[in-house]
PDB file of C-alpha atoms in Angstrom:
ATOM      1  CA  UNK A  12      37.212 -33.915 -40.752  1.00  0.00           C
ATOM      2  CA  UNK A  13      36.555 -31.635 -43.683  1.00  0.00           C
ATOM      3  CA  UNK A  14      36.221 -27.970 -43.236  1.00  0.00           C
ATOM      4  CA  UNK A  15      32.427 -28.083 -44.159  1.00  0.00           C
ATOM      5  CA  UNK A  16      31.999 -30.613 -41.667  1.00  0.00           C
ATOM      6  CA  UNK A  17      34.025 -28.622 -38.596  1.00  0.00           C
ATOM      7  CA  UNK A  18      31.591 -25.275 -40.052  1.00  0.00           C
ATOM      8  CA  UNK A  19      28.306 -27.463 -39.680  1.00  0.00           C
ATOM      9  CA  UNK A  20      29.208 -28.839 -36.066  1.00  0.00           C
ATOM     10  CA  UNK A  21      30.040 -25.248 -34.625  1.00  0.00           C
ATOM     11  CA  UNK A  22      26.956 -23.918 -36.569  1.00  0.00           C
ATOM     12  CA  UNK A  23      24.632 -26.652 -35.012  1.00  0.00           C
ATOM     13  CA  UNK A  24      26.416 -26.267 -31.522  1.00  0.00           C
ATOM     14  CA  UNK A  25      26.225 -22.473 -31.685  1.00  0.00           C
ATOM     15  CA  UNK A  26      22.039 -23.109 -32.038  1.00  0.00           C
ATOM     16  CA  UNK A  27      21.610 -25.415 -29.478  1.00  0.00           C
ATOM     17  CA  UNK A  28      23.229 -23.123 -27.063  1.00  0.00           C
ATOM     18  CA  UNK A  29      21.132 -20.692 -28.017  1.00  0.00           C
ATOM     19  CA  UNK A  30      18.359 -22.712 -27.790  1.00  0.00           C
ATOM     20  CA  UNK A  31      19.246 -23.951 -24.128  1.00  0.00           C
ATOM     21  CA  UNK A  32      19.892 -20.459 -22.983  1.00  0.00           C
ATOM     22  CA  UNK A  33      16.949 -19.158 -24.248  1.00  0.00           C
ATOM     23  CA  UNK A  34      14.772 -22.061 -22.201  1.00  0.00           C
ATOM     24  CA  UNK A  35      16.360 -21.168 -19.301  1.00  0.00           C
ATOM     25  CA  UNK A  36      16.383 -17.165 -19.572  1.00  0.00           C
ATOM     26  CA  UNK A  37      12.388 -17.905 -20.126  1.00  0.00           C
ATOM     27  CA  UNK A  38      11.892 -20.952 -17.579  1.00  0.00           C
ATOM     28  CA  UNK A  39      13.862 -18.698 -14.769  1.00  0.00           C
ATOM     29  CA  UNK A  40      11.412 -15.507 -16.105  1.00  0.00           C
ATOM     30  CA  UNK A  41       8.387 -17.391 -15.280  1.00  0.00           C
ATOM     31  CA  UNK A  42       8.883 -18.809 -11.924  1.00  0.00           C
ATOM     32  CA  UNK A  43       7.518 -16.407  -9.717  1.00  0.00           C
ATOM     33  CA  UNK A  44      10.208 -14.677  -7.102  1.00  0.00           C
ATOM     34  CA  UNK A  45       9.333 -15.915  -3.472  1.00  0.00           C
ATOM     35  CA  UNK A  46       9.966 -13.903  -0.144  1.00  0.00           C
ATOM     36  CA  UNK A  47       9.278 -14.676   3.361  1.00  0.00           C
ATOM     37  CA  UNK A  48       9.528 -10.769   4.300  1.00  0.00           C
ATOM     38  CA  UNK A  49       9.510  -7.853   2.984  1.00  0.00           C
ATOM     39  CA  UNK A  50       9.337  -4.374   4.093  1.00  0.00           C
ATOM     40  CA  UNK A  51       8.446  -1.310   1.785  1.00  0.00           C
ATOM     41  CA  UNK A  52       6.637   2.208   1.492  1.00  0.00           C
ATOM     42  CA  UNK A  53       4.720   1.554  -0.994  1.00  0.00           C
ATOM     43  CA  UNK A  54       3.501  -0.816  -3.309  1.00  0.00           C
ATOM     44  CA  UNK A  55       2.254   0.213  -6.697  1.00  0.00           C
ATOM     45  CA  UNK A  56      -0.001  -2.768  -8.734  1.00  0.00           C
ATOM     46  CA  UNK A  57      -0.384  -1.766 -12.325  1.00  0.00           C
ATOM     47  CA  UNK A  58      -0.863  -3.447 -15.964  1.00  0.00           C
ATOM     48  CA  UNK A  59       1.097  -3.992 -18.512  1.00  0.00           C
ATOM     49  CA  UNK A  60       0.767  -1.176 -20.241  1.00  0.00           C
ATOM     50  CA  UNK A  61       1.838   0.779 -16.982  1.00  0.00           C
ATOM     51  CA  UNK A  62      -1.661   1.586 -15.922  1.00  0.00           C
ATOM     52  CA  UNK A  63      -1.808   2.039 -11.927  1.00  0.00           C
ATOM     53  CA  UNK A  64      -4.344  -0.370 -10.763  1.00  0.00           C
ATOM     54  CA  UNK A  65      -3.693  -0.720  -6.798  1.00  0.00           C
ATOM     55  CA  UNK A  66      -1.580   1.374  -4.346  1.00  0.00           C
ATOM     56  CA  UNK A  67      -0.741  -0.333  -0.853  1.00  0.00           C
ATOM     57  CA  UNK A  68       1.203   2.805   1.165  1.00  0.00           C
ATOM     58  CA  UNK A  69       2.051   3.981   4.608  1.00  0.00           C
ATOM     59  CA  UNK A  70       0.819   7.415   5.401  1.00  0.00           C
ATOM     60  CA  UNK A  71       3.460   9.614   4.043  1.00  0.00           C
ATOM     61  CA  UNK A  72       3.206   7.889   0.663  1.00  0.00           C
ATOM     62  CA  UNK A  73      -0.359   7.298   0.152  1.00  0.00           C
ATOM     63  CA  UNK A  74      -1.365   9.240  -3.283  1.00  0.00           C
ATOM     64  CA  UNK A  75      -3.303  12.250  -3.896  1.00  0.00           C
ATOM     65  CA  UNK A  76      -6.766  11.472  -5.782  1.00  0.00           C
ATOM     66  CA  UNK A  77      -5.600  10.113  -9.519  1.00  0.00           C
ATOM     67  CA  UNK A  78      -7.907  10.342 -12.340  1.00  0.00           C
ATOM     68  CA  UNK A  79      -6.690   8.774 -15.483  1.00  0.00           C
ATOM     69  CA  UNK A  80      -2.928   8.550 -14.181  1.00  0.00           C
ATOM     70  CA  UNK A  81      -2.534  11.759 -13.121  1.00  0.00           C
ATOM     71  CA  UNK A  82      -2.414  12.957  -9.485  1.00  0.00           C
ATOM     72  CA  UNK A  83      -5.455  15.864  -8.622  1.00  0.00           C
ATOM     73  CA  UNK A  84      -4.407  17.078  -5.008  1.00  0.00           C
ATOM     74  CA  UNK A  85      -6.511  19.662  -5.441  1.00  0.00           C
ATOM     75  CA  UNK A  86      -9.646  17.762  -5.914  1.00  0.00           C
ATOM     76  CA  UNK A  87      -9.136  16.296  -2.102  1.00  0.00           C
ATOM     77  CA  UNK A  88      -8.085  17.156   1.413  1.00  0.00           C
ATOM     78  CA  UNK A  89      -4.284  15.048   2.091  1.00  0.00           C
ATOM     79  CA  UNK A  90      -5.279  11.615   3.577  1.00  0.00           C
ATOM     80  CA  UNK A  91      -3.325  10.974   6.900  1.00  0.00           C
ATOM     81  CA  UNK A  92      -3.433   7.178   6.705  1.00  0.00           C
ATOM     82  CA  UNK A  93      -1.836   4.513   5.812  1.00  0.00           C
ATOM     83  CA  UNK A  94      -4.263   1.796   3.205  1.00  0.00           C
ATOM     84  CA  UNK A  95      -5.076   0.336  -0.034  1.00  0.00           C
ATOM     85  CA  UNK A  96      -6.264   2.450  -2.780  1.00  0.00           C
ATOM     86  CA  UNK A  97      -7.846   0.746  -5.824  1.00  0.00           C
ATOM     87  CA  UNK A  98      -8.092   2.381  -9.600  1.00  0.00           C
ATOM     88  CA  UNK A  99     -10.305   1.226 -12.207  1.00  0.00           C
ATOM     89  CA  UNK A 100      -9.473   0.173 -16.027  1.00  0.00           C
ATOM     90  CA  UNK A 101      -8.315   3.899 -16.968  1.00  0.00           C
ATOM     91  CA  UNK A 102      -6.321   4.395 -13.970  1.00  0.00           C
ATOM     92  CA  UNK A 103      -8.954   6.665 -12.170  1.00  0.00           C
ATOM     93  CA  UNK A 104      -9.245   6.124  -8.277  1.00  0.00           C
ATOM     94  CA  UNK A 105     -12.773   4.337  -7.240  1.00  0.00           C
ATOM     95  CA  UNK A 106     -12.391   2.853  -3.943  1.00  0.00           C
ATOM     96  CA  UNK A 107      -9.958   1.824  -1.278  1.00  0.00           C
ATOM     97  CA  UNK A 108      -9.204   0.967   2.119  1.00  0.00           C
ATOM     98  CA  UNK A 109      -7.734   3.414   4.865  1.00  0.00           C
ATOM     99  CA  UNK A 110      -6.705   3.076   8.514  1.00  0.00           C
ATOM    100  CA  UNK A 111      -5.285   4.988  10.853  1.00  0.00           C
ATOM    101  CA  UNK A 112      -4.909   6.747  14.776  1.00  0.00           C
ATOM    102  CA  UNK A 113      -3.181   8.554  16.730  1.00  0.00           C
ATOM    103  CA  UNK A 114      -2.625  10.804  19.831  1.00  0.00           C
ATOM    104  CA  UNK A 115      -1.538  14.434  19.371  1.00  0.00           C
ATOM    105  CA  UNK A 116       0.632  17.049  21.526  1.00  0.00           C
ATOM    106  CA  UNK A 117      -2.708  17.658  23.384  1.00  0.00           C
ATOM    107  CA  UNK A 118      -3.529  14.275  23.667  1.00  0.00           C
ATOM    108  CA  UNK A 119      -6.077  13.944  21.564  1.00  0.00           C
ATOM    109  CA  UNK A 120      -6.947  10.836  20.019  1.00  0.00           C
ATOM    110  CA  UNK A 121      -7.349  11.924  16.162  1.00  0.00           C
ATOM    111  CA  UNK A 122      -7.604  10.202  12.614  1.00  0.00           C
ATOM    112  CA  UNK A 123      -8.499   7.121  14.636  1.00  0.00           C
ATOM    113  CA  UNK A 124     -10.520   4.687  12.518  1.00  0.00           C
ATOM    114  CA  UNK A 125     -11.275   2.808   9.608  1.00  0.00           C
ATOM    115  CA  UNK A 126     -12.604   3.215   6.196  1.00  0.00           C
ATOM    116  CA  UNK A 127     -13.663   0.473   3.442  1.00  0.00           C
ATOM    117  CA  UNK A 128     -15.380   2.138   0.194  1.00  0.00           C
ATOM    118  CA  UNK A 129     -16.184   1.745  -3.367  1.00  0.00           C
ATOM    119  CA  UNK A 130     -16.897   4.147  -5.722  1.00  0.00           C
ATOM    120  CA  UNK A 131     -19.323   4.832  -8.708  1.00  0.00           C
ATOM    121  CA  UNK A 132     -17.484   5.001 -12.433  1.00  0.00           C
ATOM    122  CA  UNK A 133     -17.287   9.136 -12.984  1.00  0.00           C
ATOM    123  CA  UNK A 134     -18.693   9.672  -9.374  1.00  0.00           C
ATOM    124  CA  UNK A 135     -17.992   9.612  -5.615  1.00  0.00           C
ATOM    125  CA  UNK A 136     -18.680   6.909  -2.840  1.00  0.00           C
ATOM    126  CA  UNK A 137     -21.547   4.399  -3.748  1.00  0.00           C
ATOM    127  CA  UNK A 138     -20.573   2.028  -0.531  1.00  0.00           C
ATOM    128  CA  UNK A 139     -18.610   2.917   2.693  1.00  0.00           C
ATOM    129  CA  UNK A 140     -18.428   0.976   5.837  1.00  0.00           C
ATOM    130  CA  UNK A 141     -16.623   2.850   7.806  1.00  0.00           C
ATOM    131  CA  UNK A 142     -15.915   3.004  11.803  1.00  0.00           C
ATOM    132  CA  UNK A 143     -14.063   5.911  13.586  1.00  0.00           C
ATOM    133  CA  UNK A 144     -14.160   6.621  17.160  1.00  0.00           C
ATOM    134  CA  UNK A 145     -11.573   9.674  18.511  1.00  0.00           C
ATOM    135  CA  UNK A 146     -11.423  13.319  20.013  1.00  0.00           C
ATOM    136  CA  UNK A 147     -14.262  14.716  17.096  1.00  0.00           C
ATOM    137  CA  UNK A 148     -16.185  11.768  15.817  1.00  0.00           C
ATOM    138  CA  UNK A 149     -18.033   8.588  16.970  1.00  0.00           C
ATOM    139  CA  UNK A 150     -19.743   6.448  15.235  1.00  0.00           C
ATOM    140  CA  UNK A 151     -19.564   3.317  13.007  1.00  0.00           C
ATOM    141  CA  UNK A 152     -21.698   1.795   9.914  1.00  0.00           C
ATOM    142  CA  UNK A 153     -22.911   1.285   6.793  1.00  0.00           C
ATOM    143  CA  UNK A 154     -23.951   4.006   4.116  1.00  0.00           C
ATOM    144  CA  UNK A 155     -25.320   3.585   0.801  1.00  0.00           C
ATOM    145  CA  UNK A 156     -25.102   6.487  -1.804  1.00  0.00           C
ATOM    146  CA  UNK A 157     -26.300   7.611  -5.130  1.00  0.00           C
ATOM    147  CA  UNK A 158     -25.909  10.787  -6.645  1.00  0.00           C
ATOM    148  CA  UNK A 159     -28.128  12.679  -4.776  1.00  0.00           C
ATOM    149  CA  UNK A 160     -26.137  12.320  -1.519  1.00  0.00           C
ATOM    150  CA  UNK A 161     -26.569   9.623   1.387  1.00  0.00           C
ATOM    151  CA  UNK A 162     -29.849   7.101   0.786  1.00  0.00           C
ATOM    152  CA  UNK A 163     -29.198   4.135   3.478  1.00  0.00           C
ATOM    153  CA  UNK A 164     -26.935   4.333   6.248  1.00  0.00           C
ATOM    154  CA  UNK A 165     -27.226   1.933   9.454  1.00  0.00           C
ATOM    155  CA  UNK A 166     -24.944   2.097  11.990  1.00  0.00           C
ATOM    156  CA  UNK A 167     -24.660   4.050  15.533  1.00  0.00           C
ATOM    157  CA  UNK A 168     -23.599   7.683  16.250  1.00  0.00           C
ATOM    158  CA  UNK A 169     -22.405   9.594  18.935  1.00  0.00           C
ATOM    159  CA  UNK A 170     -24.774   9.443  21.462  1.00  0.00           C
ATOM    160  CA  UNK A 171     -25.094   5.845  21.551  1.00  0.00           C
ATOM    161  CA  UNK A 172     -28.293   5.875  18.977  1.00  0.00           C
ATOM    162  CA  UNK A 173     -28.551   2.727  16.654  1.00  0.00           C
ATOM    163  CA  UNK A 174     -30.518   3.735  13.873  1.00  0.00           C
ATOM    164  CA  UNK A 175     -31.562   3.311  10.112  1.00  0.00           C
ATOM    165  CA  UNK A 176     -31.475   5.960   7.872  1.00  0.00           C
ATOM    166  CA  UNK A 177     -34.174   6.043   4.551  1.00  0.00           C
ATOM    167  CA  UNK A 178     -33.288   8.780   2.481  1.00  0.00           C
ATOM    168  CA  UNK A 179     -34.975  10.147  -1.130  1.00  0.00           C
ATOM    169  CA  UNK A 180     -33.006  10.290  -3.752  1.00  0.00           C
ATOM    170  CA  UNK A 181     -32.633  13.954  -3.146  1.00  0.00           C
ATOM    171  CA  UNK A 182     -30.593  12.797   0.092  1.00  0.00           C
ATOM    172  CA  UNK A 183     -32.647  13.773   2.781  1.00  0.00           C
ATOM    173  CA  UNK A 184     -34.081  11.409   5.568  1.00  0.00           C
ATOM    174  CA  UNK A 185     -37.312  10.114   5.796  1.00  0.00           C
ATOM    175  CA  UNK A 186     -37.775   7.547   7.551  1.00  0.00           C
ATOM    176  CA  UNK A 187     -35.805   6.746  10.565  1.00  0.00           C
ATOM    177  CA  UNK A 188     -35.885   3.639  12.824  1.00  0.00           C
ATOM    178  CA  UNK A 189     -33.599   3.878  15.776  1.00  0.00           C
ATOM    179  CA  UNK A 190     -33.151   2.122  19.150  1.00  0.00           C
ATOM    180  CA  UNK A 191     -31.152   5.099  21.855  1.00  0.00           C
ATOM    181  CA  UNK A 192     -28.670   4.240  24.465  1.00  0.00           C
ATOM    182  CA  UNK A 193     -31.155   3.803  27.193  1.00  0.00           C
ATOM    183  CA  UNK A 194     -33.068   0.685  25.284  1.00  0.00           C
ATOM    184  CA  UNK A 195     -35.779   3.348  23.708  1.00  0.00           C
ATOM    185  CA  UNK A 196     -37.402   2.308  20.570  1.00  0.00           C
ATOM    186  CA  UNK A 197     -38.843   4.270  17.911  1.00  0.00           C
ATOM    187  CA  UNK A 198     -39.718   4.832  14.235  1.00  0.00           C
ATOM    188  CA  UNK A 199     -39.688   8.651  12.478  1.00  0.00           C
ATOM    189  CA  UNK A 200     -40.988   9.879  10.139  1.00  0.00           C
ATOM    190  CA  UNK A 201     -39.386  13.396   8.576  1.00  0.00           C
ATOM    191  CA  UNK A 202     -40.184  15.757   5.873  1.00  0.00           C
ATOM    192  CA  UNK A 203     -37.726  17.114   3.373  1.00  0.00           C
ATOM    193  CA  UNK A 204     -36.644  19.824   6.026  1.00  0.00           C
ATOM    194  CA  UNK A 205     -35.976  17.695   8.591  1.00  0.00           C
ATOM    195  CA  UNK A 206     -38.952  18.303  11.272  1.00  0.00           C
ATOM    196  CA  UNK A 207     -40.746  15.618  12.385  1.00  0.00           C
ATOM    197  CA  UNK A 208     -44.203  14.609  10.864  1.00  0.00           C
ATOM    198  CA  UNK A 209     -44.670  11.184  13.249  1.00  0.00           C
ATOM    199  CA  UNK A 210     -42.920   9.539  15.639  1.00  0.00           C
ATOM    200  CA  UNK A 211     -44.296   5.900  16.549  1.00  0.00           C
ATOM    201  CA  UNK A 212     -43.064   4.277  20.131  1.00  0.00           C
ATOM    202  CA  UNK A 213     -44.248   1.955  22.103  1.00  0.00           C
ATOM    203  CA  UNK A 214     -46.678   2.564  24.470  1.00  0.00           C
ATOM    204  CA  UNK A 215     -45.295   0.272  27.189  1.00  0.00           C
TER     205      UNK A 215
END
């Protein structure tokens, strides 16, 4: 076997090594990695380019409000639940999902509820369904928001009231249809300061 021969063998072995290698490197990078378990803090969900796009947390971890990658804990009270926080396109927080509840040294039950919302681009909550139900708040619902502050909700409060909630853009109720916690029936009508101009019932 000449010596060009013995060169051309090794040269053509040497790429086809390659080649195989490289197939597998990039067949084994492909196949997703599967788990039956698995048990973390937190979970960040981001593009390629690094931008965050999804937090899943526990309590201690969840993030401070983010706007365009950068964390802005002054622009929010600390959240003491666990949940899912979503980011949009630029990496700015605008929605998410929180949970939590608890008993404290006084036996309180407090943070005890649940929160599903999505926010307007630049602004705050336009959607929020939301239940919570410990030692300082009751009540569970709907609410619908713009800019001006709270237009729709529909839910229940406190006292046992089911009720919904018309609002003008400048956020304050006008209309009111609500059923109270004895079975009592009625539809209100408010001005912008909050006193009552009608209130329909039934007459039986």
């Amino acid at each position: 076997m000449t010596n060009a021969l013995q060169k051309g063998l090794i040269i053509y072995s040497s790429i086809i090594s390659t080649a195989l290698l490289a197939s597998l490197l990039m067949g084994a990078k492909s196949q997703p990695k599967r788990f039956d378990e698995i048990s973390v803090h937190r979970l960040n969900i981001t593009e390629p380019d690094g931008t965050l796009r999804m937090v899943i947390s526990n309590k201690d971890r969840l993030p401070p409000v983010i706007i365009k990658g950068k964390e802005r804990p002054e622009m929010g009270e600390s959240r003491p639940q666990a949940g899912m926080i979503f980011y949009n396109d630029e990496g700015t927080e605008n929605g998410g999902l929180i949970f939590g509840g608890r008993m404290n040294d006084k036996g309180q039950v407090v943070d005890s509820g649940g929160s599903l919302s999505f926010d307007r681009y630049g602004a705050g909550q336009t959607v929020q369904l939301a239940g919570v139900d410990d030692s300082e708040n009751h009540f569970a619902g709907l609410q619908i928001n713009d800019a001006g502050g709270q237009r729709v909700w529909a839910g229940r409060d406190r006292e046992g009231v089911a009720s919904i909630s018309l609002a003008g853009t400048d956020g304050k109720v006008r209309i009111r249809l609500q059923v109270t916690a004895d079975g009592k029936g009625s539809i209100v009508f408010l001005d912008a300061k909050g006193n009552v101009l009608q209130d329909i019932a039934p007459t039986k």
